[in-house]
Short mmCIF file of C-alpha atoms in Angstrom, two decimals:
data_model
loop_
_atom_site.label_atom_id
_atom_site.label_comp_id
_atom_site.label_asym_id
_atom_site.label_seq_id
_atom_site.Cartn_x
_atom_site.Cartn_y
_atom_site.Cartn_z
CA UNK A 30 0.00 0.00 0.00
CA UNK A 31 1.01 3.62 -0.53
CA UNK A 32 1.01 5.12 2.97
CA UNK A 33 1.79 8.57 4.35
CA UNK A 34 3.04 8.57 7.94
CA UNK A 35 2.17 12.04 9.17
CA UNK A 36 4.35 13.38 11.99
CA UNK A 37 5.87 16.55 13.40
CA UNK A 38 3.43 19.42 13.69
CA UNK A 39 3.55 22.37 16.07
CA UNK A 40 2.62 20.95 19.48
CA UNK A 41 4.86 20.57 22.52
CA UNK A 42 5.01 16.87 21.59
CA UNK A 43 6.55 17.47 18.16
CA UNK A 44 9.78 15.61 18.98
CA UNK A 45 7.91 12.58 20.33
CA UNK A 46 5.74 12.56 17.20
CA UNK A 47 8.82 12.46 14.97
CA UNK A 48 10.15 9.44 16.88
CA UNK A 49 6.76 7.69 16.64
CA UNK A 50 6.50 8.45 12.92
CA UNK A 51 10.02 7.25 12.17
CA UNK A 52 9.40 3.92 13.88
CA UNK A 53 6.01 3.44 12.23
CA UNK A 54 7.40 4.26 8.78
CA UNK A 55 10.25 1.76 9.21
CA UNK A 56 7.86 -0.93 10.43
CA UNK A 57 5.45 -0.48 7.53
CA UNK A 58 8.32 -0.68 5.05
CA UNK A 59 9.44 -3.90 6.72
CA UNK A 60 5.95 -5.18 5.93
CA UNK A 61 6.44 -4.31 2.24
CA UNK A 62 4.39 -1.11 2.14
CA UNK A 63 5.52 2.03 0.33
CA UNK A 64 5.42 4.31 3.35
CA UNK A 65 6.86 7.82 3.43
CA UNK A 66 7.38 10.21 6.36
CA UNK A 67 5.85 13.68 6.03
CA UNK A 68 5.89 16.66 8.39
CA UNK A 69 2.31 17.95 8.59
CA UNK A 70 3.45 21.53 9.21
CA UNK A 71 6.49 21.90 6.93
CA UNK A 72 5.34 19.56 4.15
CA UNK A 73 7.33 19.30 0.92
CA UNK A 74 8.18 22.34 -1.20
CA UNK A 75 8.99 20.14 -4.19
CA UNK A 76 7.42 16.77 -4.90
CA UNK A 77 9.69 13.92 -6.03
CA UNK A 78 9.10 12.27 -9.39
CA UNK A 79 7.98 9.09 -7.59
CA UNK A 80 6.03 9.96 -4.45
CA UNK A 81 6.01 6.45 -2.95
CA UNK A 82 9.35 4.94 -4.03
CA UNK A 83 10.40 1.34 -3.56
CA UNK A 84 13.71 2.45 -2.02
CA UNK A 85 13.40 5.07 0.72
CA UNK A 86 15.71 6.31 3.48
CA UNK A 87 13.47 6.76 6.52
CA UNK A 88 16.27 8.01 8.76
CA UNK A 89 17.25 10.67 6.26
CA UNK A 90 13.65 11.85 6.01
CA UNK A 91 13.43 11.97 9.82
CA UNK A 92 16.63 14.00 10.09
CA UNK A 93 15.31 16.45 7.51
CA UNK A 94 12.14 16.91 9.58
CA UNK A 95 14.13 17.37 12.79
CA UNK A 96 16.30 20.00 11.11
CA UNK A 97 13.21 22.19 10.71
CA UNK A 98 12.75 22.49 14.48
CA UNK A 99 14.91 25.58 14.75
CA UNK A 100 12.68 27.43 12.25
CA UNK A 101 9.38 26.37 13.82
CA UNK A 102 8.70 29.54 15.82
CA UNK A 103 9.54 31.84 12.92
CA UNK A 104 7.43 29.96 10.36
CA UNK A 105 4.47 29.82 12.75
CA UNK A 106 4.64 33.59 13.13
CA UNK A 107 4.85 34.19 9.38
CA UNK A 108 2.28 31.69 8.13
CA UNK A 109 -1.46 31.62 8.77
CA UNK A 110 -2.36 28.11 7.64
CA UNK A 111 -1.40 24.94 9.48
CA UNK A 112 -0.88 22.40 6.68
CA UNK A 113 2.51 22.64 5.04
CA UNK A 114 3.16 22.84 1.29
CA UNK A 115 1.60 19.95 -0.65
CA UNK A 116 0.56 18.03 2.50
CA UNK A 117 -3.08 17.67 1.47
CA UNK A 118 -2.10 16.76 -2.09
CA UNK A 119 0.36 14.11 -0.87
CA UNK A 120 -2.16 12.62 1.55
CA UNK A 121 -4.81 12.48 -1.18
CA UNK A 122 -2.45 10.31 -3.22
CA UNK A 123 -2.04 7.81 -0.36
CA UNK A 124 -4.33 4.87 0.28
CA UNK A 125 -4.27 5.75 3.98
CA UNK A 126 -2.55 8.24 6.29
CA UNK A 127 -1.06 6.90 9.51
CA UNK A 128 -1.42 9.67 12.08
CA UNK A 129 1.73 9.61 14.20
CA UNK A 130 0.84 13.02 15.62
CA UNK A 131 0.54 13.88 19.30
CA UNK A 132 -0.95 16.86 21.10
CA UNK A 133 -2.65 19.96 19.73
CA UNK A 134 -3.42 20.19 16.02
CA UNK A 135 -2.99 16.46 15.65
CA UNK A 136 -4.78 14.61 18.39
CA UNK A 137 -7.60 17.09 19.00
CA UNK A 138 -9.81 16.36 16.00
CA UNK A 139 -8.88 19.29 13.77
CA UNK A 140 -6.85 17.27 11.26
CA UNK A 141 -9.38 14.44 11.42
CA UNK A 142 -12.18 16.86 10.49
CA UNK A 143 -10.16 18.33 7.63
CA UNK A 144 -9.32 14.87 6.29
CA UNK A 145 -12.99 13.87 6.45
CA UNK A 146 -13.83 16.86 4.25
CA UNK A 147 -11.04 15.99 1.81
CA UNK A 148 -12.02 12.30 1.76
CA UNK A 149 -8.65 11.14 3.13
CA UNK A 150 -8.70 7.87 5.14
CA UNK A 151 -6.62 8.04 8.33
CA UNK A 152 -5.80 5.93 11.36
CA UNK A 153 -7.51 6.39 14.68
CA UNK A 154 -10.89 7.68 15.71
CA UNK A 155 -12.92 10.52 14.22
CA UNK A 156 -12.85 14.24 14.86
CA UNK A 157 -15.54 14.47 17.55
CA UNK A 158 -14.24 11.71 19.82
CA UNK A 159 -10.70 13.05 19.31
CA UNK A 160 -11.79 16.49 20.51
CA UNK A 161 -13.70 15.11 23.50
CA UNK A 162 -10.83 12.89 24.65
CA UNK A 163 -8.31 15.70 24.23
CA UNK A 164 -10.23 17.88 26.68
CA UNK A 165 -9.69 16.24 30.07
CA UNK A 166 -12.46 18.29 31.66
CA UNK A 167 -15.05 17.23 29.09
CA UNK A 168 -13.92 13.59 29.05
CA UNK A 169 -14.15 13.52 32.86
CA UNK A 170 -17.83 14.49 32.59
CA UNK A 171 -18.47 11.70 30.07
CA UNK A 172 -16.72 9.19 32.33
CA UNK A 173 -19.00 10.22 35.21
CA UNK A 174 -22.13 9.87 33.07
CA UNK A 175 -21.14 6.38 31.91
CA UNK A 176 -20.10 5.16 35.36
CA UNK A 177 -16.35 5.09 34.73
CA UNK A 178 -14.69 6.04 38.05
CA UNK A 179 -12.50 9.12 37.72
CA UNK A 180 -10.85 11.44 40.28
CA UNK A 181 -13.00 14.27 41.58
CA UNK A 182 -11.96 17.51 39.91
CA UNK A 183 -12.78 20.86 38.38
CA UNK A 184 -11.82 22.83 35.25
CA UNK A 185 -10.47 26.32 35.98
CA UNK A 186 -10.39 29.22 33.53
CA UNK A 187 -7.37 31.53 33.59
CA UNK A 188 -9.59 34.62 33.46
CA UNK A 189 -11.78 33.71 36.42
CA UNK A 190 -10.84 31.23 39.13
CA UNK A 191 -10.37 30.94 42.86
CA UNK A 192 -6.98 30.19 44.34
CA UNK A 193 -8.62 28.35 47.21
CA UNK A 194 -9.27 24.66 46.37
CA UNK A 195 -11.81 24.45 49.21
CA UNK A 196 -14.09 26.70 47.14
CA UNK A 197 -14.47 23.73 44.78
CA UNK A 198 -14.82 21.10 47.48
CA UNK A 199 -11.24 19.92 47.00
CA UNK A 200 -8.52 19.26 49.57
CA UNK A 201 -4.75 19.00 49.27
CA UNK A 202 -2.86 17.07 47.99
CA UNK A 203 -4.01 17.74 44.44
CA UNK A 204 -2.96 17.30 40.84
CA UNK A 205 -2.79 20.38 38.60
CA UNK A 206 -2.50 19.92 34.84
CA UNK A 207 -3.36 21.63 31.53
CA UNK A 208 -6.81 20.70 30.27
CA UNK A 209 -5.70 19.65 26.80
CA UNK A 210 -2.04 18.86 27.31
CA UNK A 211 -0.30 15.59 26.56
CA UNK A 212 2.73 13.51 27.56
CA UNK A 213 2.28 14.75 31.15
CA UNK A 214 3.75 18.13 30.25
CA UNK A 215 2.77 20.74 32.82
CA UNK A 216 1.47 18.18 35.35
CA UNK A 217 2.15 18.95 39.02
CA UNK A 218 1.45 17.11 42.27
CA UNK A 219 1.01 19.70 45.03
CA UNK A 220 0.94 19.23 48.79
CA UNK A 221 0.47 22.73 50.19
CA UNK A 222 -1.01 26.11 49.24
CA UNK A 223 2.26 27.60 48.02
CA UNK A 224 2.90 24.65 45.71
CA UNK A 225 -0.70 24.84 44.52
CA UNK A 226 -0.41 28.50 43.53
CA UNK A 227 2.93 27.92 41.79
CA UNK A 228 1.48 24.94 39.91
CA UNK A 229 -1.52 26.94 38.72
CA UNK A 230 0.76 29.65 37.39
CA UNK A 231 2.94 27.10 35.60
CA UNK A 232 0.02 25.10 34.18
CA UNK A 233 -1.69 28.26 32.91
CA UNK A 234 1.49 29.06 30.97
CA UNK A 235 0.61 26.09 28.72
CA UNK A 236 -3.04 26.99 28.08
CA UNK A 237 -5.96 28.97 29.42
CA UNK A 238 -7.82 26.06 31.05
CA UNK A 239 -6.45 23.88 33.82
CA UNK A 240 -7.70 20.74 35.57
CA UNK A 241 -7.42 20.49 39.34
CA UNK A 242 -8.29 17.07 40.75
CA UNK A 243 -7.81 14.94 43.81
CA UNK A 244 -4.48 13.13 43.99
CA UNK A 245 -4.79 9.35 43.84
CA UNK A 246 -1.71 7.98 45.59
CA UNK A 247 -1.48 4.45 44.27
CA UNK A 248 -0.25 2.22 41.47
CA UNK A 249 -0.41 3.42 37.88
CA UNK A 250 -1.61 1.36 34.93
CA UNK A 251 -2.46 1.72 31.27
CA UNK A 252 -4.79 -0.33 29.09
CA UNK A 253 -4.91 -0.33 25.32
CA UNK A 254 -8.26 -0.86 23.63
CA UNK A 255 -7.97 -2.01 20.02
CA UNK A 256 -11.08 -2.71 17.98
CA UNK A 257 -13.12 -2.86 21.24
CA UNK A 258 -10.75 -5.44 22.75
CA UNK A 259 -8.82 -4.60 25.92
CA UNK A 260 -5.15 -5.53 25.65
CA UNK A 261 -3.12 -6.83 28.63
CA UNK A 262 -2.70 -4.22 31.37
CA UNK A 263 0.71 -2.66 31.83
CA UNK A 264 1.85 -1.30 35.20
CA UNK A 265 4.09 1.76 35.21
CA UNK A 266 6.39 2.31 38.18
CA UNK A 267 8.77 5.28 37.78
CA UNK A 268 12.09 4.83 39.55
CA UNK A 269 11.94 8.47 40.65
CA UNK A 270 8.98 10.85 40.88
CA UNK A 271 5.85 10.19 38.84
CA UNK A 272 5.18 9.26 35.21
CA UNK A 273 6.04 12.67 33.75
CA UNK A 274 7.45 13.58 30.32
CA UNK A 275 11.01 12.53 31.21
CA UNK A 276 9.98 9.20 32.69
CA UNK A 277 7.74 8.47 29.70
CA UNK A 278 10.44 8.82 27.08
CA UNK A 279 13.78 8.22 28.80
CA UNK A 280 14.72 4.53 28.54
CA UNK A 281 15.29 2.87 31.90
CA UNK A 282 13.50 5.54 33.94
CA UNK A 283 10.50 3.33 34.74
CA UNK A 284 9.80 -0.30 35.52
CA UNK A 285 7.03 -1.44 33.20
CA UNK A 286 5.36 -4.79 33.85
CA UNK A 287 3.07 -6.39 31.29
CA UNK A 288 0.87 -8.19 32.02
CA UNK A 289 0.54 -6.32 35.31
CA UNK A 290 0.71 -8.25 38.56
CA UNK A 291 -3.01 -8.08 39.37
CA UNK A 292 -5.60 -10.64 40.36
CA UNK A 293 -7.85 -11.94 37.61
CA UNK A 294 -10.76 -10.09 39.16
CA UNK A 295 -8.99 -6.72 39.26
CA UNK A 296 -7.57 -7.19 35.75
CA UNK A 297 -10.99 -7.93 34.29
CA UNK A 298 -12.53 -5.00 36.14
CA UNK A 299 -9.92 -2.53 34.84
CA UNK A 300 -10.21 -3.87 31.29
CA UNK A 301 -13.99 -3.53 31.47
CA UNK A 302 -13.63 0.07 32.64
CA UNK A 303 -11.19 0.70 29.77
CA UNK A 304 -13.66 -0.58 27.19
CA UNK A 305 -16.47 1.39 28.84
CA UNK A 306 -14.31 4.51 28.92
CA UNK A 307 -13.58 4.21 25.19
CA UNK A 308 -17.28 3.78 24.50
CA UNK A 309 -18.15 6.75 26.72
CA UNK A 310 -15.99 8.98 24.53
CA UNK A 311 -17.19 7.22 21.34
CA UNK A 312 -13.62 6.29 20.40
CA UNK A 313 -13.37 4.01 17.38
CA UNK A 314 -10.41 1.93 16.22
CA UNK A 315 -7.90 2.14 19.04
CA UNK A 316 -6.84 4.15 22.07
CA UNK A 317 -5.11 3.83 25.44
CA UNK A 318 -6.59 4.68 28.83
CA UNK A 319 -4.61 5.49 31.97
CA UNK A 320 -5.62 4.39 35.47
CA UNK A 321 -4.60 4.80 39.10
CA UNK A 322 -5.48 2.18 41.71
CA UNK A 323 -5.49 2.47 45.49
CA UNK A 324 -4.27 -0.29 47.79
CA UNK A 325 -7.88 -1.36 48.49
CA UNK A 326 -8.52 -1.99 44.77
CA UNK A 327 -10.49 1.15 43.98
CA UNK A 328 -9.47 2.33 40.52
CA UNK A 329 -9.79 5.64 38.71
CA UNK A 330 -9.55 6.42 35.01
CA UNK A 331 -7.43 9.52 34.42
CA UNK A 332 -7.76 10.05 30.67
CA UNK A 333 -7.88 8.49 27.22
CA UNK A 334 -5.25 8.85 24.50
CA UNK A 335 -6.67 8.59 20.97
CA UNK A 336 -3.26 8.47 19.25
CA UNK A 337 -1.05 6.55 21.69
CA UNK A 338 2.69 6.94 21.39
CA UNK A 339 4.52 4.57 19.08
CA UNK A 340 8.08 5.19 20.29
CA UNK A 341 10.41 2.34 21.35
CA UNK A 342 9.35 2.85 24.99
CA UNK A 343 5.62 3.39 24.34
CA UNK A 344 3.02 1.34 26.19
CA UNK A 345 0.62 0.11 23.50
CA UNK A 346 3.35 -1.74 21.55
CA UNK A 347 4.42 -3.45 24.79
CA UNK A 348 0.86 -4.55 25.48
CA UNK A 349 0.50 -5.90 21.94
CA UNK A 350 3.78 -7.79 22.28
CA UNK A 351 2.39 -9.51 25.38
CA UNK A 352 -0.22 -11.23 23.21
CA UNK A 353 2.17 -12.05 20.38
CA UNK A 354 1.66 -9.02 18.12
CA UNK A 355 5.03 -7.58 17.10
CA UNK A 356 5.52 -3.89 16.36
CA UNK A 357 5.23 -4.03 12.53
CA UNK A 358 2.14 -6.24 12.78
CA UNK A 359 0.57 -3.81 15.26
CA UNK A 360 1.12 -0.90 12.87
CA UNK A 361 -0.48 -2.88 10.09
CA UNK A 362 -3.38 -3.91 12.34
CA UNK A 363 -4.09 -0.30 13.30
CA UNK A 364 -4.28 0.58 9.61
CA UNK A 365 -6.55 -2.37 8.87
CA UNK A 366 -9.14 -1.53 11.51
CA UNK A 367 -9.03 2.14 10.52
CA UNK A 368 -9.66 1.32 6.87
CA UNK A 369 -12.55 -0.88 7.96
CA UNK A 370 -13.96 2.13 9.82
CA UNK A 371 -13.69 4.23 6.67
CA UNK A 372 -15.29 1.48 4.61
CA UNK A 373 -12.14 1.05 2.52
CA UNK A 374 -10.74 -2.21 1.22
CA UNK A 375 -7.16 -3.25 1.92
CA UNK A 376 -4.73 -5.60 0.20
CA UNK A 377 -3.89 -8.00 3.05
#
């Protein structure tokens, strides 16, 4: 198949996206597909004579995309439109676009909506469920409606909020995080009023809405849901601190156990909540949901990720490996179920 792996973009997770896209592109080529790596924001000024060549240097393409990082701020200031030169045209020539994007303008439904209008098949769920899942405040409300346990919390607006958590029925310790952030950027665990005020200031530097929620001090887990099937649970135990951006992407910074050491009863319960959480947000195709669990077995769903990371240390590939699905086969499977969702045929 002719496949565009779309990566890069303008979010704070640009670098992670490039790593995900590079790995996905390599894996699809191992499977015999004519995959190419394209930066959604910078695009291609000049199109090659053969857009989907048989021979292709993925690493060279990735290095070219990385080299644009230093010009990102300047180009964003000078250009009004998001899609780079020829991006839409290139994607229209592909049989499917693998979205290896993370964060704003990638995981929030905007690209999905544009591709729907252009008739471009893509991996992952649609624009509405992407937007809902990206907004942690909105997704929390959907979890509550559908009976998916989630930490008690509130969404604060930068223009009008109280600095006293008691005004919202909340008590320290608390978690403060951007409403639509990703990769745990801007997430703070606070234990006193001074830390709380500092965390609010820092979180608001990322965006104008912030989530404040009760801190669940327990074990952390993640569950992939692929085609309405819950994959084996993975437990995440950072060696230092919590599962923040550094611990997510620095090899050796966490102990990850898959399948997690849980009783059959607790495993089934968490997997059922994961499936219910995906349904609550109307997520199609695949996603990954994050959980915390207290010592007494009470569990809480934190959020859903509609385009889970596909880096060497990412969780969904580890969960797939636990049931015998290697990385290239997982990439191909995600394309297959996405094409089925779009009503498109595929050649395998």
